[in-house]
């Protein structure tokens, strides 16, 4: 594991830690950070709400550029010298020339919150469905966006009742895309609240060959709710995690710095 960059939404702080969890440096920013991405040369920070900003730092956390994007920027991917930023409440994607600082926008689905890169395509997870509540099939969409044409190439429908997409990740070979979300049982009468009767935690696997999706439920009567926030793959592509080990570990650093001696997690957490 290399150096870790972490963001504090309450302190408006970007912090960098060594692999052994020692503080290297930190920097204050003017808005609450929402996403941090490092690509080996730069650190990209999304922050703000209606005044959404992409800030580019070098790896020593010296600011090199600040670029206005959309309303509530939520996720970012960088391909070459172009950054793609999904803006939740303007329901669009900002296509940013990093060197020039120029931005052009394209519409996506309703409330895009996350994206993953698969070859020349971006798979964008949308938090809410487009359909109205009277239709037979209602689900949040995964929008497939071409980086060659800067246009939506197709829409992937998830299983009926899917909503609240929170994380998305693509396999190294680009053959599969994994999405974490909820499944609402809106067609059933609410006769009980337990055992996932109202909502189930789930993730879907998209076959990028034909963009079909298969859903898997994560809740277990003995182990509890899966409660997925994000999704990552192991380096060999054989294991799917609801959250990457690096991301999970980054949450522990502030506790350790404030004197906490024992750090743990929920079901299935190991020392590794």
Coordinates of C-alpha atoms in Angstrom, one line a residue:
X1 CA 0.0 0.0 0.0
X2 CA 1.4 3.5 -0.9
X3 CA 0.6 6.9 0.5
X4 CA -3.1 7.6 1.4
X5 CA -4.9 10.8 0.7
X6 CA -8.0 11.5 2.8
X7 CA -10.6 14.2 3.0
X8 CA -12.5 15.7 6.0
X9 CA -15.9 17.0 5.0
X10 CA -16.3 18.8 8.4
X11 CA -12.8 20.3 8.7
X12 CA -12.5 21.1 5.0
X13 CA -9.1 19.4 5.0
X14 CA -7.1 17.3 2.6
X15 CA -4.5 15.1 4.4
X16 CA -1.8 12.8 3.2
X17 CA -0.6 9.8 5.2
X18 CA 2.4 7.5 4.9
X19 CA 1.9 3.7 4.4
X20 CA 2.4 3.3 8.2
X21 CA -0.4 5.8 9.0
X22 CA 1.9 8.8 9.8
X23 CA 0.8 12.3 8.9
X24 CA 2.9 13.7 6.0
X25 CA 1.1 17.0 5.2
X26 CA -2.3 18.6 5.0
X27 CA -4.0 21.5 3.4
X28 CA -7.2 23.5 4.0
X29 CA -9.7 24.1 1.2
X30 CA -12.6 26.6 1.0
X31 CA -15.4 24.0 0.5
X32 CA -16.4 20.6 1.9
X33 CA -14.5 18.0 -0.1
X34 CA -16.6 15.2 -1.7
X35 CA -14.1 13.1 -3.6
X36 CA -10.3 12.7 -3.8
X37 CA -8.5 10.9 -6.7
X38 CA -4.7 10.5 -7.2
X39 CA -3.2 9.3 -10.5
X40 CA 0.5 9.2 -9.6
X41 CA 1.2 12.7 -10.8
X42 CA -1.6 14.9 -9.4
X43 CA -4.3 14.9 -6.7
X44 CA -7.8 15.8 -7.8
X45 CA -10.4 17.1 -5.3
X46 CA -14.1 17.7 -5.9
X47 CA -15.8 20.1 -3.5
X48 CA -18.8 22.4 -3.1
X49 CA -22.5 22.2 -3.9
X50 CA -24.0 24.7 -6.3
X51 CA -20.5 26.2 -6.5
X52 CA -18.9 22.9 -7.4
X53 CA -15.1 23.0 -7.9
X54 CA -12.4 20.7 -9.2
X55 CA -9.1 21.5 -7.6
X56 CA -5.9 20.0 -8.9
X57 CA -2.9 19.6 -6.6
X58 CA 0.6 18.2 -7.1
X59 CA 1.6 15.3 -4.9
X60 CA 3.0 17.7 -2.3
X61 CA -0.5 19.2 -2.0
X62 CA 0.4 22.5 -3.7
X63 CA -2.6 23.8 -5.6
X64 CA -2.0 24.1 -9.4
X65 CA -5.5 24.8 -10.8
X66 CA -9.1 25.4 -9.7
X67 CA -11.9 24.8 -12.2
X68 CA -15.6 25.4 -11.8
X69 CA -17.8 22.4 -12.6
X70 CA -21.4 21.6 -11.9
X71 CA -23.8 21.4 -8.9
X72 CA -22.5 18.9 -6.3
X73 CA -19.6 17.2 -8.1
X74 CA -19.7 13.6 -6.9
X75 CA -17.1 11.5 -8.7
X76 CA -14.3 11.9 -11.2
X77 CA -12.3 9.9 -13.7
X78 CA -9.1 11.1 -15.4
X79 CA -8.1 9.8 -18.9
X80 CA -4.9 11.4 -20.2
X81 CA -5.3 15.2 -19.8
X82 CA -9.1 15.1 -19.6
X83 CA -11.1 14.8 -16.4
X84 CA -14.7 13.6 -16.4
X85 CA -16.8 14.9 -13.4
X86 CA -20.3 13.8 -12.7
X87 CA -22.5 16.5 -11.1
X88 CA -25.3 15.1 -9.0
X89 CA -27.8 18.0 -8.9
X90 CA -27.2 19.4 -12.4
X91 CA -27.6 15.9 -13.7
X92 CA -24.7 16.2 -16.1
X93 CA -21.0 15.5 -16.7
X94 CA -18.3 18.1 -16.9
X95 CA -15.6 17.3 -19.5
X96 CA -12.5 19.2 -18.3
X97 CA -9.4 20.0 -20.3
X98 CA -7.0 19.9 -17.3
X99 CA -4.2 21.9 -18.9
X100 CA -6.4 24.6 -20.4
X101 CA -9.0 24.7 -17.6
X102 CA -11.8 24.7 -20.1
X103 CA -15.1 22.8 -19.4
X104 CA -18.0 21.6 -21.5
X105 CA -21.0 19.8 -20.2
X106 CA -23.2 16.9 -21.4
X107 CA -26.5 15.6 -19.9
X108 CA -26.6 12.2 -18.2
X109 CA -29.4 10.5 -16.3
X110 CA -31.0 11.7 -13.1
X111 CA -28.6 12.6 -10.3
X112 CA -25.4 10.9 -11.4
X113 CA -23.3 10.0 -8.3
X114 CA -20.5 7.7 -9.5
X115 CA -18.6 6.5 -12.6
X116 CA -16.2 3.8 -13.8
X117 CA -14.0 3.6 -16.9
X118 CA -14.2 0.6 -19.2
X119 CA -12.0 1.3 -22.3
X120 CA -13.4 4.2 -24.2
X121 CA -16.7 4.2 -22.2
X122 CA -17.8 5.6 -18.9
X123 CA -20.4 3.8 -16.9
X124 CA -22.3 6.4 -14.8
X125 CA -24.5 5.4 -11.9
X126 CA -27.6 7.5 -11.3
X127 CA -29.1 7.8 -7.9
X128 CA -32.7 8.1 -8.8
X129 CA -34.9 6.6 -11.5
X130 CA -36.2 8.6 -14.5
X131 CA -39.6 6.9 -14.6
X132 CA -42.6 8.2 -12.7
X133 CA -44.1 6.1 -9.9
X134 CA -47.0 4.7 -12.0
X135 CA -44.9 2.8 -14.4
X136 CA -44.5 -1.0 -14.2
X137 CA -40.7 -0.9 -14.4
X138 CA -38.9 1.7 -12.2
X139 CA -35.1 1.6 -11.7
X140 CA -32.1 3.8 -11.5
X141 CA -30.1 3.8 -14.7
X142 CA -26.5 3.1 -15.5
X143 CA -25.7 5.5 -18.3
X144 CA -23.0 4.4 -20.8
X145 CA -21.1 7.5 -22.1
X146 CA -18.7 7.5 -24.9
X147 CA -15.5 9.5 -24.4
X148 CA -15.0 9.6 -28.2
X149 CA -18.2 11.3 -29.1
X150 CA -19.0 12.9 -25.7
X151 CA -22.5 11.5 -25.9
X152 CA -24.6 8.8 -24.2
X153 CA -24.4 5.6 -26.2
X154 CA -26.9 3.5 -24.3
X155 CA -28.8 3.1 -21.0
X156 CA -28.5 0.0 -18.8
X157 CA -31.7 -0.9 -16.9
X158 CA -31.2 -2.6 -13.6
X159 CA -33.6 -4.9 -11.9
X160 CA -37.1 -3.5 -11.2
X161 CA -37.1 -1.4 -8.0
X162 CA -33.4 -0.6 -8.2
X163 CA -32.5 2.8 -6.7
X164 CA -29.9 4.8 -4.7
X165 CA -26.8 3.7 -6.7
X166 CA -23.8 4.5 -4.5
X167 CA -20.8 2.8 -6.1
X168 CA -19.5 1.5 -9.4
X169 CA -16.4 -0.3 -10.6
X170 CA -15.1 -1.9 -13.8
X171 CA -13.0 -5.0 -14.1
X172 CA -9.4 -4.7 -15.5
X173 CA -10.4 -6.5 -18.7
X174 CA -13.4 -4.3 -19.2
X175 CA -15.8 -7.2 -19.5
X176 CA -17.8 -6.5 -16.3
X177 CA -19.1 -3.5 -14.4
X178 CA -20.2 -3.9 -10.8
X179 CA -22.8 -1.6 -9.2
X180 CA -24.0 -1.2 -5.6
X181 CA -27.6 -0.1 -4.9
X182 CA -30.8 -0.8 -3.2
X183 CA -33.8 -2.7 -4.5
X184 CA -37.2 -1.4 -3.3
X185 CA -40.1 -3.8 -3.0
X186 CA -42.6 -1.2 -4.1
X187 CA -45.0 -3.7 -5.7
X188 CA -45.5 -5.6 -2.4
X189 CA -47.9 -4.5 0.4
X190 CA -46.0 -3.3 3.5
X191 CA -47.0 -6.1 5.9
X192 CA -43.6 -6.1 7.7
X193 CA -40.4 -4.1 7.9
X194 CA -37.8 -6.8 8.6
X195 CA -36.1 -9.4 6.4
X196 CA -35.6 -6.9 3.5
X197 CA -39.3 -6.6 2.9
X198 CA -39.2 -2.9 2.0
X199 CA -35.6 -2.5 0.8
X200 CA -32.8 -4.9 0.0
X201 CA -29.1 -4.2 -0.3
X202 CA -27.8 -5.4 -3.6
X203 CA -25.2 -5.2 -6.3
X204 CA -25.5 -5.8 -10.0
X205 CA -23.0 -7.2 -12.5
X206 CA -23.2 -5.7 -16.0
X207 CA -21.9 -7.7 -18.9
X208 CA -20.4 -5.0 -21.1
X209 CA -20.7 -7.2 -24.2
X210 CA -24.4 -6.7 -24.4
X211 CA -24.9 -4.3 -21.4
X212 CA -27.3 -6.6 -19.6
X213 CA -27.4 -6.6 -15.8
X214 CA -27.8 -9.4 -13.2
X215 CA -28.7 -8.5 -9.6
X216 CA -27.4 -10.2 -6.4
X217 CA -28.9 -9.5 -2.9
X218 CA -26.4 -8.9 -0.1
X219 CA -28.6 -9.1 3.0
X220 CA -28.3 -12.2 5.2
X221 CA -30.7 -13.1 8.1
X222 CA -27.8 -14.2 10.3
X223 CA -25.0 -11.7 9.4
X224 CA -27.2 -8.6 8.9
X225 CA -27.7 -6.1 6.1
X226 CA -25.0 -5.8 3.4
X227 CA -25.3 -1.9 3.4
X228 CA -23.0 -1.3 0.4
X229 CA -21.4 2.1 0.0
X230 CA -18.9 1.5 -2.8
X231 CA -17.5 -1.5 -4.7
X232 CA -13.9 -2.4 -5.6
X233 CA -12.2 -5.5 -7.1
X234 CA -9.2 -7.4 -5.9
X235 CA -6.1 -7.1 -8.1
X236 CA -6.7 -10.5 -9.6
X237 CA -10.3 -9.6 -10.4
X238 CA -11.7 -12.6 -8.6
X239 CA -13.1 -10.9 -5.5
X240 CA -15.6 -8.1 -5.2
X241 CA -15.5 -5.8 -2.1
X242 CA -18.2 -3.3 -1.0
X243 CA -15.4 -0.9 -0.1
X244 CA -11.7 -1.0 -1.0
X245 CA -9.2 -1.9 1.8
X246 CA -7.5 1.5 1.2
X247 CA -10.7 3.5 1.5
X248 CA -11.7 1.5 4.6
X249 CA -8.3 2.1 6.2
X250 CA -8.3 5.8 5.5
X251 CA -11.3 6.2 7.8
X252 CA -9.3 4.8 10.7
X253 CA -6.4 7.4 10.6
X254 CA -8.2 10.3 12.4
X255 CA -9.3 7.9 15.2
X256 CA -5.7 6.6 15.7
X257 CA -4.4 10.2 15.8
X258 CA -6.8 11.0 18.6
X259 CA -5.7 8.2 20.8
X260 CA -8.0 5.3 19.9
X261 CA -6.1 2.0 20.5
X262 CA -8.5 -0.5 19.1
X263 CA -10.0 -0.3 15.6
X264 CA -12.4 -2.7 14.1
X265 CA -15.2 -3.1 11.6
X266 CA -18.5 -5.0 11.0
X267 CA -19.1 -8.6 9.9
X268 CA -16.2 -10.1 7.9
X269 CA -13.5 -7.5 8.8
X270 CA -10.0 -8.9 9.1
X271 CA -6.7 -7.5 10.3
X272 CA -5.6 -7.3 6.7

